[in-house]
Coordinates of N, CA and C in Angstrom, one line a residue:
Chain H
T1289 N 130.3 110.6 59.5 CA 130.0 110.6 58.0 C 128.6 110.0 57.8
Q1290 N 127.8 110.7 57.0 CA 126.5 110.2 56.7 C 126.6 109.2 55.6
L1291 N 126.0 108.1 55.7 CA 126.0 107.1 54.6 C 124.6 106.6 54.4
L1292 N 124.3 106.3 53.1 CA 123.1 105.7 52.7 C 123.4 104.4 52.0
E1293 N 123.1 103.3 52.7 CA 123.4 102.0 52.1 C 122.1 101.5 51.4
Q1294 N 122.3 101.1 50.1 CA 121.2 100.5 49.4 C 121.4 99.0 49.2
S1295 N 120.3 98.3 49.2 CA 120.3 96.9 49.0 C 119.1 96.4 48.2
P1296 N 119.2 95.5 47.3 CA 120.4 94.9 46.9 C 121.3 95.8 46.0
Q1297 N 122.5 95.4 45.8 CA 123.3 96.2 44.8 C 122.9 95.9 43.4
F1298 N 122.6 94.7 43.1 CA 122.2 94.3 41.8 C 121.0 93.4 41.9
L1299 N 120.1 93.5 40.9 CA 118.9 92.7 40.8 C 118.5 92.5 39.4
S1300 N 118.4 91.2 39.1 CA 118.0 90.8 37.7 C 116.7 89.9 37.9
I1301 N 115.6 90.4 37.3 CA 114.3 89.7 37.5 C 113.6 89.6 36.1
Q1302 N 112.6 88.7 36.1 CA 111.8 88.5 34.9 C 110.7 89.6 34.9
E1303 N 110.3 90.0 33.7 CA 109.1 90.8 33.5 C 107.9 90.3 34.3
G1304 N 107.2 91.2 35.0 CA 106.1 90.8 35.7 C 106.3 90.5 37.2
E1305 N 107.5 90.3 37.6 CA 107.8 90.1 39.0 C 107.8 91.4 39.8
N1306 N 107.7 91.2 41.1 CA 107.7 92.4 42.0 C 109.1 92.5 42.7
L1307 N 109.5 93.6 43.1 CA 110.7 93.8 43.8 C 110.7 95.0 44.8
T1308 N 111.6 94.9 45.7 CA 111.7 96.0 46.7 C 113.2 96.3 46.8
V1309 N 113.5 97.6 46.8 CA 114.8 98.1 47.0 C 114.8 98.9 48.3
Y1310 N 115.9 98.8 49.1 CA 116.0 99.4 50.4 C 117.1 100.4 50.5
C1311 N 116.9 101.4 51.3 CA 117.8 102.5 51.5 C 117.9 102.8 53.0
N1312 N 119.0 102.5 53.6 CA 119.1 102.6 55.1 C 120.3 103.5 55.5
S1313 N 120.1 104.1 56.6 CA 121.1 105.0 57.2 C 121.0 105.0 58.7
S1314 N 122.0 105.4 59.4 CA 121.9 105.6 60.8 C 121.6 107.1 61.1
S1315 N 121.6 107.9 60.1 CA 121.3 109.3 60.3 C 119.8 109.6 60.0
V1316 N 119.3 110.7 60.5 CA 117.9 111.2 60.3 C 118.0 112.2 59.2
F1317 N 117.1 112.0 58.2 CA 117.0 113.0 57.1 C 115.7 113.7 57.1
S1318 N 115.8 115.0 56.7 CA 114.6 115.8 56.6 C 113.8 115.5 55.4
S1319 N 114.4 115.0 54.4 CA 113.7 114.6 53.2 C 114.6 113.5 52.5
L1320 N 113.9 112.7 51.7 CA 114.6 111.7 51.0 C 114.0 111.6 49.6
Q1321 N 114.9 111.4 48.6 CA 114.5 111.3 47.2 C 114.9 110.0 46.6
W1322 N 114.2 109.6 45.6 CA 114.6 108.5 44.8 C 114.7 108.9 43.3
Y1323 N 115.8 108.5 42.7 CA 116.1 108.8 41.3 C 116.3 107.5 40.5
R1324 N 116.1 107.6 39.2 CA 116.5 106.6 38.3 C 117.4 107.1 37.2
Q1325 N 118.5 106.4 37.0 CA 119.5 106.8 36.0 C 119.7 105.8 35.0
E1326 N 119.7 106.2 33.7 CA 120.0 105.3 32.6 C 121.4 105.6 32.0
P1327 N 122.0 104.7 31.4 CA 123.3 104.9 30.9 C 123.5 106.1 30.1
G1328 N 124.6 106.9 30.3 CA 124.9 108.1 29.6 C 124.1 109.3 29.9
E1329 N 123.2 109.1 31.0 CA 122.4 110.3 31.3 C 122.5 110.6 32.8
G1330 N 122.0 111.7 33.2 CA 122.0 112.1 34.6 C 120.8 111.5 35.3
P1331 N 120.8 111.4 36.6 CA 119.7 110.8 37.4 C 118.4 111.7 37.2
V1332 N 117.3 111.1 37.2 CA 116.0 111.8 37.0 C 115.2 111.5 38.3
L1333 N 114.7 112.6 38.9 CA 113.9 112.5 40.1 C 112.6 111.7 39.9
L1334 N 112.4 110.7 40.8 CA 111.1 110.0 40.8 C 110.1 110.6 41.8
V1335 N 110.6 110.8 43.1 CA 109.8 111.2 44.1 C 110.6 111.8 45.3
T1336 N 109.9 112.6 46.1 CA 110.5 113.2 47.3 C 109.6 112.9 48.5
V1337 N 110.1 112.3 49.5 CA 109.3 112.1 50.7 C 109.9 112.9 51.9
V1338 N 109.0 113.5 52.7 CA 109.5 114.4 53.7 C 108.9 114.0 55.1
T1339 N 107.9 113.2 55.2 CA 107.2 113.0 56.5 C 107.5 111.5 56.9
G1340 N 107.9 111.2 58.2 CA 108.1 109.9 58.6 C 106.8 109.1 58.4
G1341 N 107.0 107.9 57.9 CA 105.8 107.0 57.6 C 105.1 107.3 56.3
E1342 N 105.5 108.3 55.6 CA 104.8 108.7 54.4 C 105.0 107.6 53.3
V1343 N 103.9 107.4 52.6 CA 103.8 106.5 51.5 C 103.4 107.3 50.3
K1344 N 104.1 107.1 49.2 CA 103.7 107.8 47.9 C 103.7 106.7 46.8
K1345 N 102.7 106.8 45.9 CA 102.6 105.9 44.8 C 102.7 106.7 43.5
L1346 N 103.5 106.1 42.6 CA 103.7 106.6 41.3 C 103.5 105.4 40.3
K1347 N 102.2 105.3 39.8 CA 101.9 104.2 39.0 C 102.2 102.8 39.7
R1348 N 103.1 102.1 39.1 CA 103.5 100.8 39.7 C 104.6 100.9 40.8
L1349 N 105.0 102.1 41.1 CA 106.1 102.3 42.1 C 105.5 102.9 43.4
T1350 N 105.9 102.2 44.5 CA 105.4 102.7 45.8 C 106.7 103.0 46.6
F1351 N 106.7 104.2 47.2 CA 107.8 104.7 48.0 C 107.4 104.9 49.4
Q1352 N 108.2 104.4 50.4 CA 107.9 104.6 51.8 C 109.1 105.2 52.5
F1353 N 108.8 106.2 53.4 CA 109.8 106.8 54.3 C 109.6 106.2 55.6
G1354 N 110.6 105.7 56.2 CA 110.5 105.1 57.6 C 110.0 106.1 58.6
D1355 N 109.4 105.5 59.7 CA 108.8 106.4 60.7 C 109.9 107.3 61.4
A1356 N 111.1 106.8 61.5 CA 112.2 107.5 62.1 C 113.0 108.4 61.1
R1357 N 112.6 108.3 59.9 CA 113.2 109.1 58.8 C 114.7 108.7 58.6
K1358 N 115.0 107.4 58.8 CA 116.3 107.0 58.6 C 116.4 106.0 57.5
D1359 N 115.3 105.5 57.0 CA 115.3 104.5 55.9 C 114.1 104.7 55.0
S1360 N 114.2 104.1 53.8 CA 113.2 104.2 52.8 C 113.2 103.0 52.0
S1361 N 112.1 102.7 51.3 CA 112.0 101.6 50.4 C 111.3 102.0 49.1
L1362 N 111.6 101.3 48.1 CA 111.0 101.5 46.8 C 110.5 100.1 46.3
H1363 N 109.2 100.0 46.1 CA 108.6 98.7 45.7 C 108.0 98.9 44.3
I1364 N 108.4 98.0 43.4 CA 107.9 98.0 42.0 C 107.0 96.8 41.8
T1365 N 105.8 97.0 41.3 CA 104.9 95.9 41.1 C 104.9 95.6 39.6
A1366 N 104.9 94.3 39.3 CA 104.9 93.9 37.9 C 105.9 94.6 37.0
A1367 N 107.2 94.4 37.3 CA 108.3 95.1 36.7 C 108.2 94.9 35.2
Q1368 N 108.7 95.9 34.5 CA 108.7 95.9 33.0 C 110.1 96.2 32.5
P1369 N 110.5 95.8 31.3 CA 111.9 96.1 30.9 C 112.2 97.6 30.9
G1370 N 111.2 98.4 30.8 CA 111.5 99.9 30.8 C 111.9 100.4 32.2
D1371 N 111.7 99.5 33.2 CA 112.1 99.9 34.6 C 113.6 99.7 34.8
T1372 N 114.3 99.1 33.8 CA 115.7 98.8 33.9 C 116.5 100.1 34.1
G1373 N 117.4 100.1 35.1 CA 118.2 101.3 35.3 C 118.9 101.2 36.7
L1374 N 119.6 102.3 37.0 CA 120.2 102.4 38.3 C 119.3 103.3 39.2
Y1375 N 118.9 102.7 40.3 CA 118.1 103.5 41.2 C 118.9 104.0 42.4
L1376 N 118.7 105.3 42.7 CA 119.5 105.9 43.7 C 118.6 106.6 44.7
C1377 N 118.9 106.5 46.0 CA 118.2 107.3 47.0 C 119.2 108.4 47.4
A1378 N 118.6 109.5 47.9 CA 119.4 110.7 48.3 C 118.7 111.4 49.4
G1379 N 119.4 111.7 50.4 CA 118.8 112.4 51.6 C 119.5 113.7 51.9
T1380 N 118.7 114.5 52.5 CA 119.2 115.8 52.9 C 118.8 116.1 54.4
T1381 N 119.7 116.7 55.1 CA 119.4 117.0 56.5 C 118.9 118.4 56.7
S1382 N 118.2 118.7 57.7 CA 117.7 120.0 58.0 C 118.7 121.1 58.0
G1383 N 118.5 122.2 57.3 CA 119.4 123.3 57.4 C 120.6 123.2 56.4
T1384 N 120.6 122.1 55.6 CA 121.6 122.0 54.5 C 121.0 121.8 53.2
Y1385 N 121.8 122.2 52.2 CA 121.4 121.9 50.8 C 122.2 120.8 50.2
K1386 N 122.9 120.1 51.0 CA 123.8 119.0 50.6 C 123.0 117.7 50.5
Y1387 N 123.1 117.0 49.4 CA 122.4 115.7 49.2 C 123.4 114.6 49.3
I1388 N 123.1 113.6 50.2 CA 123.9 112.4 50.3 C 123.3 111.4 49.5
F1389 N 124.0 110.8 48.5 CA 123.4 109.8 47.7 C 123.8 108.4 48.2
G1390 N 122.8 107.5 48.0 CA 123.1 106.1 48.3 C 124.0 105.4 47.3
T1391 N 124.3 104.2 47.6 CA 125.3 103.4 46.9 C 124.7 102.9 45.5
G1392 N 123.4 102.9 45.4 CA 122.8 102.5 44.1 C 122.4 101.1 44.0
T1393 N 121.3 100.8 43.3 CA 120.8 99.5 43.0 C 120.6 99.4 41.5
R1394 N 121.3 98.5 40.9 CA 121.2 98.3 39.4 C 120.2 97.2 39.2
L1395 N 119.1 97.6 38.5 CA 118.0 96.7 38.2 C 118.0 96.4 36.7
K1396 N 117.8 95.1 36.4 CA 117.6 94.7 35.0 C 116.4 93.8 35.0
V1397 N 115.5 94.2 34.2 CA 114.2 93.5 34.0 C 114.3 92.8 32.6
L1398 N 114.2 91.5 32.6 CA 114.3 90.7 31.4 C 112.9 90.4 30.8
A1399 N 112.8 90.6 29.5 CA 111.5 90.4 28.8 C 111.2 88.9 28.7
Chain Y
G329 N 113.3 125.4 25.9 CA 113.2 124.7 27.1 C 114.5 123.8 27.3
A330 N 115.6 124.3 27.2 CA 116.9 123.5 27.3 C 117.0 123.1 28.8
G331 N 117.6 121.9 28.9 CA 117.9 121.4 30.2 C 119.3 121.8 30.6
V332 N 119.9 121.1 31.5 CA 121.3 121.3 32.0 C 122.2 120.7 30.9
S333 N 123.1 121.5 30.5 CA 124.1 120.9 29.5 C 125.5 121.0 30.1
Q334 N 126.3 120.0 29.7 CA 127.7 119.9 30.2 C 128.6 119.7 29.0
S335 N 129.8 120.2 29.1 CA 130.7 120.0 28.0 C 132.2 119.9 28.6
P336 N 133.0 119.1 28.0 CA 132.7 118.2 26.9 C 132.0 117.0 27.4
S337 N 131.5 116.1 26.6 CA 130.8 114.9 27.0 C 131.8 113.9 27.4
N338 N 132.9 113.9 26.8 CA 134.0 113.0 27.1 C 135.3 113.8 27.1
K339 N 136.2 113.4 28.0 CA 137.5 114.0 28.0 C 138.5 113.0 28.4
V340 N 139.5 112.8 27.6 CA 140.7 111.9 27.8 C 141.9 112.8 28.0
T341 N 142.6 112.6 29.1 CA 143.8 113.5 29.3 C 144.9 112.6 29.9
E342 N 146.1 113.2 29.9 CA 147.2 112.5 30.5 C 147.4 112.9 31.9
K343 N 147.9 112.0 32.7 CA 148.2 112.3 34.1 C 149.1 113.5 34.2
G344 N 148.7 114.5 35.1 CA 149.5 115.6 35.3 C 148.9 116.9 34.6
K345 N 148.1 116.7 33.6 CA 147.5 117.8 32.9 C 146.3 118.4 33.7
D346 N 146.0 119.6 33.4 CA 144.8 120.3 34.0 C 143.6 120.1 33.0
V347 N 142.4 120.0 33.6 CA 141.2 119.9 32.8 C 140.1 120.9 33.4
E348 N 139.3 121.4 32.4 CA 138.2 122.2 32.8 C 136.9 121.6 32.3
L349 N 135.9 121.5 33.2 CA 134.6 120.9 32.8 C 133.6 122.0 33.0
R350 N 132.7 122.1 32.0 CA 131.7 123.2 32.0 C 130.3 122.7 32.3
C351 N 129.5 123.6 32.9 CA 128.1 123.3 33.2 C 127.3 124.5 32.9
D352 N 126.3 124.3 32.1 CA 125.3 125.4 31.8 C 124.0 125.0 32.4
P353 N 123.6 125.6 33.5 CA 122.4 125.2 34.2 C 121.1 125.7 33.5
I354 N 120.0 125.3 34.0 CA 118.7 125.8 33.4 C 118.6 127.3 33.8
S355 N 118.1 128.1 32.8 CA 118.0 129.5 33.0 C 117.1 129.8 34.2
G356 N 117.6 130.7 35.1 CA 116.7 131.0 36.3 C 117.0 130.2 37.5
H357 N 117.8 129.1 37.4 CA 118.1 128.3 38.5 C 119.2 128.9 39.3
T358 N 119.0 129.2 40.6 CA 120.1 129.8 41.4 C 121.0 128.8 42.0
A359 N 120.6 127.6 42.2 CA 121.4 126.6 42.9 C 122.1 125.7 41.8
L360 N 123.3 125.4 42.1 CA 124.1 124.5 41.1 C 124.9 123.6 42.0
Y361 N 124.9 122.3 41.6 CA 125.7 121.3 42.3 C 126.6 120.6 41.3
W362 N 127.8 120.2 41.8 CA 128.7 119.3 41.1 C 128.8 118.0 41.9
Y363 N 128.7 116.9 41.2 CA 128.9 115.6 41.8 C 129.9 114.7 41.0
R364 N 130.4 113.7 41.6 CA 131.3 112.8 40.9 C 130.7 111.4 41.1
Q365 N 130.7 110.6 40.0 CA 130.1 109.3 40.0 C 131.2 108.3 39.4
S366 N 131.5 107.3 40.2 CA 132.5 106.3 39.7 C 131.8 105.0 39.4
L367 N 132.2 104.5 38.2 CA 131.8 103.2 37.8 C 130.3 102.9 38.1
G368 N 129.4 103.8 37.7 CA 128.0 103.6 37.8 C 127.5 103.4 39.2
Q369 N 128.2 104.0 40.1 CA 127.8 103.9 41.6 C 127.1 105.1 42.0
G370 N 126.9 105.3 43.3 CA 126.3 106.5 43.8 C 127.1 107.7 43.5
L371 N 126.4 108.8 43.7 CA 127.0 110.1 43.5 C 127.7 110.7 44.7
E372 N 128.9 111.3 44.5 CA 129.7 111.9 45.6 C 129.5 113.4 45.4
F373 N 129.0 114.0 46.4 CA 128.8 115.5 46.4 C 130.2 116.2 46.4
L374 N 130.4 117.2 45.5 CA 131.6 117.9 45.5 C 131.4 119.4 46.0
I375 N 130.5 120.1 45.4 CA 130.4 121.5 45.8 C 128.9 122.0 45.4
Y376 N 128.5 123.0 46.2 CA 127.2 123.6 45.9 C 127.3 125.1 45.8
F377 N 126.7 125.7 44.8 CA 126.6 127.1 44.6 C 125.2 127.6 44.8
Q378 N 125.1 128.8 45.4 CA 123.9 129.5 45.5 C 124.2 130.9 44.8
G379 N 123.7 131.1 43.7 CA 124.2 132.3 42.9 C 125.7 132.0 42.5
N380 N 126.5 133.1 42.8 CA 127.9 132.9 42.5 C 128.8 132.5 43.7
S381 N 128.1 132.3 44.8 CA 128.8 131.9 46.1 C 128.7 130.4 46.3
A382 N 129.7 129.9 46.9 CA 129.8 128.5 47.2 C 129.8 128.2 48.7
P383 N 128.6 128.2 49.3 CA 128.5 128.0 50.8 C 128.9 126.6 51.3
D384 N 129.0 125.7 50.3 CA 129.4 124.4 50.8 C 130.3 123.8 49.7
K385 N 131.6 123.7 50.0 CA 132.6 123.1 49.1 C 133.3 122.0 49.8
S386 N 132.6 121.4 50.8 CA 133.2 120.4 51.7 C 133.5 119.1 50.9
G387 N 132.9 118.9 49.8 CA 133.1 117.6 49.1 C 134.3 117.6 48.1
L388 N 134.9 118.7 47.9 CA 136.1 118.8 47.0 C 137.2 117.9 47.6
P389 N 137.7 116.9 46.8 CA 138.6 115.9 47.4 C 140.0 116.4 47.8
S390 N 140.4 117.4 47.1 CA 141.8 118.0 47.4 C 141.9 119.4 46.9
D391 N 143.0 120.0 47.1 CA 143.2 121.4 46.6 C 143.5 121.4 45.2
R392 N 143.5 120.3 44.5 CA 143.7 120.3 43.1 C 142.3 120.6 42.4
F393 N 141.3 120.4 43.2 CA 139.9 120.7 42.6 C 139.5 122.1 43.0
S394 N 138.9 122.8 42.0 CA 138.3 124.1 42.3 C 137.1 124.3 41.4
A395 N 136.2 125.2 41.7 CA 135.1 125.5 40.9 C 134.7 126.9 41.1
E396 N 134.2 127.5 40.0 CA 133.6 128.8 40.1 C 132.4 128.9 39.3
R397 N 131.6 130.0 39.6 CA 130.4 130.2 38.9 C 130.3 131.7 38.6
T398 N 130.0 132.1 37.4 CA 130.0 133.5 37.0 C 128.6 133.9 36.5
G399 N 128.2 135.1 36.9 CA 126.9 135.6 36.4 C 125.7 134.8 36.9
G400 N 125.9 134.1 37.9 CA 124.8 133.2 38.4 C 124.4 132.2 37.5
S401 N 125.3 131.9 36.5 CA 124.9 130.9 35.5 C 125.9 129.8 35.3
V402 N 126.8 130.0 34.3 CA 127.8 129.0 33.9 C 128.7 128.7 35.1
S403 N 129.0 127.4 35.2 CA 130.0 127.0 36.2 C 131.1 126.2 35.6
T404 N 132.3 126.3 36.1 CA 133.5 125.5 35.6 C 134.1 124.8 36.8
L405 N 134.3 123.5 36.6 CA 135.0 122.7 37.6 C 136.4 122.5 37.0
T406 N 137.4 122.8 37.7 CA 138.8 122.7 37.3 C 139.6 121.7 38.1
I407 N 140.2 120.7 37.5 CA 141.0 119.8 38.1 C 142.5 120.0 37.7
Q408 N 143.3 120.3 38.6 CA 144.8 120.5 38.2 C 145.6 119.3 38.5
R409 N 146.6 119.1 37.7 CA 147.5 118.0 37.9 C 146.7 116.7 38.1
T410 N 145.9 116.3 37.0 CA 145.0 115.2 37.2 C 145.8 113.9 37.5
Q411 N 145.1 113.1 38.3 CA 145.6 111.7 38.7 C 144.6 110.7 38.1
Q412 N 145.1 109.5 38.0 CA 144.2 108.4 37.5 C 143.0 108.2 38.3
E413 N 143.1 108.4 39.6 CA 141.9 108.2 40.5 C 140.8 109.3 40.3
D414 N 141.2 110.4 39.5 CA 140.2 111.4 39.2 C 139.2 110.9 38.1
S415 N 139.5 109.8 37.4 CA 138.7 109.3 36.4 C 137.3 108.9 36.9
A416 N 136.3 109.5 36.3 CA 134.9 109.3 36.8 C 134.0 110.1 35.8
V417 N 132.7 110.0 36.1 CA 131.7 110.9 35.4 C 131.4 112.0 36.4
Y418 N 131.6 113.2 35.8 CA 131.3 114.4 36.6 C 130.0 115.0 36.2
L419 N 129.0 115.0 37.2 CA 127.7 115.5 36.9 C 127.4 116.8 37.5
C420 N 126.6 117.6 36.8 CA 126.2 118.9 37.3 C 124.7 118.9 37.4
A421 N 124.1 119.6 38.4 CA 122.7 119.7 38.6 C 122.3 121.1 38.9
S422 N 121.2 121.5 38.6 CA 120.7 122.9 39.0 C 119.3 122.7 39.5
S423 N 118.9 123.7 40.4 CA 117.6 123.7 40.9 C 117.2 125.2 41.2
L424 N 115.9 125.4 41.5 CA 115.4 126.8 41.7 C 116.1 127.4 42.9
G425 N 116.5 126.6 43.9 CA 117.3 127.2 45.0 C 116.8 126.8 46.3
G426 N 115.6 126.3 46.5 CA 115.1 125.8 47.8 C 115.7 124.4 48.1
S427 N 115.8 124.1 49.4 CA 116.5 122.9 49.8 C 115.8 121.6 49.3
R428 N 114.5 121.7 49.0 CA 113.8 120.5 48.5 C 113.4 120.7 47.1
D429 N 113.8 121.7 46.4 CA 113.5 121.8 45.0 C 114.2 120.8 44.2
T430 N 113.5 120.4 43.1 CA 114.0 119.3 42.2 C 115.3 119.7 41.6
Q431 N 116.3 118.8 41.7 CA 117.5 118.9 41.0 C 117.4 118.3 39.6
Y432 N 117.8 119.1 38.6 CA 117.8 118.6 37.2 C 119.3 118.4 36.8
F433 N 119.6 117.2 36.4 CA 120.9 116.8 36.1 C 121.3 116.9 34.7
G434 N 122.5 117.3 34.4 CA 123.0 117.2 33.0 C 123.5 115.8 32.7
P435 N 123.9 115.5 31.5 CA 124.3 114.2 31.1 C 125.7 113.8 31.6
G436 N 126.4 114.7 32.1 CA 127.7 114.4 32.7 C 128.9 114.5 31.7
T437 N 130.0 114.6 32.3 CA 131.3 114.6 31.5 C 132.1 113.4 32.0
R438 N 132.4 112.5 31.0 CA 133.2 111.3 31.4 C 134.7 111.7 31.3
L439 N 135.4 111.7 32.4 CA 136.8 112.0 32.4 C 137.6 110.8 32.5
T440 N 138.6 110.6 31.6 CA 139.5 109.4 31.7 C 140.9 110.0 31.8
V441 N 141.6 109.7 32.8 CA 143.0 110.1 33.0 C 143.9 108.9 32.8
L442 N 144.7 109.0 31.7 CA 145.6 107.9 31.4 C 146.9 108.0 32.1

């Protein structure tokens, strides 16, 4: 069974602090995605990474795909209250359309 | 420019009753996915449609769960003889159809089984 473990599960920080969320698996993924979900809504895609070692930046968010394509991280610089939400990673393996979602990290940024 | 819509937004039912959940994908999207999310956790894959066919229904938890898609558009997820453990948010997503195409999610249906 493919599993994506995220850590930490919960994170409460002050505005302006930096944070990193991790997504780990024993399986190799052909691509990995990060989503943010707000209460009462569906997840919204933030980024897709497909190459081992790839780093993508989206304003204050930096995403990295591990060299072996088994893990990923999301780093937020100078967090803002608007970053509050549930962050989910999701991976897919070659030849399938099935997405395996991680366990989720609930982030709260306090003003 | 409508997104993915789902109905109803909330459904409360009694144990043992059948329920139908509906998903209207974005027009032109050939791929459609159903997921289940419990207590704000990660999403559990249920079934994937490409057009009207379901090449992967491996995530359906039991034979009480079924889904269909008609006209390459609307999909219905049916749960028969509901149990309390079926309580969750059921999310639908659609995409253009490629394995790495962006999935656009609906707001979900919150199902509560009493």
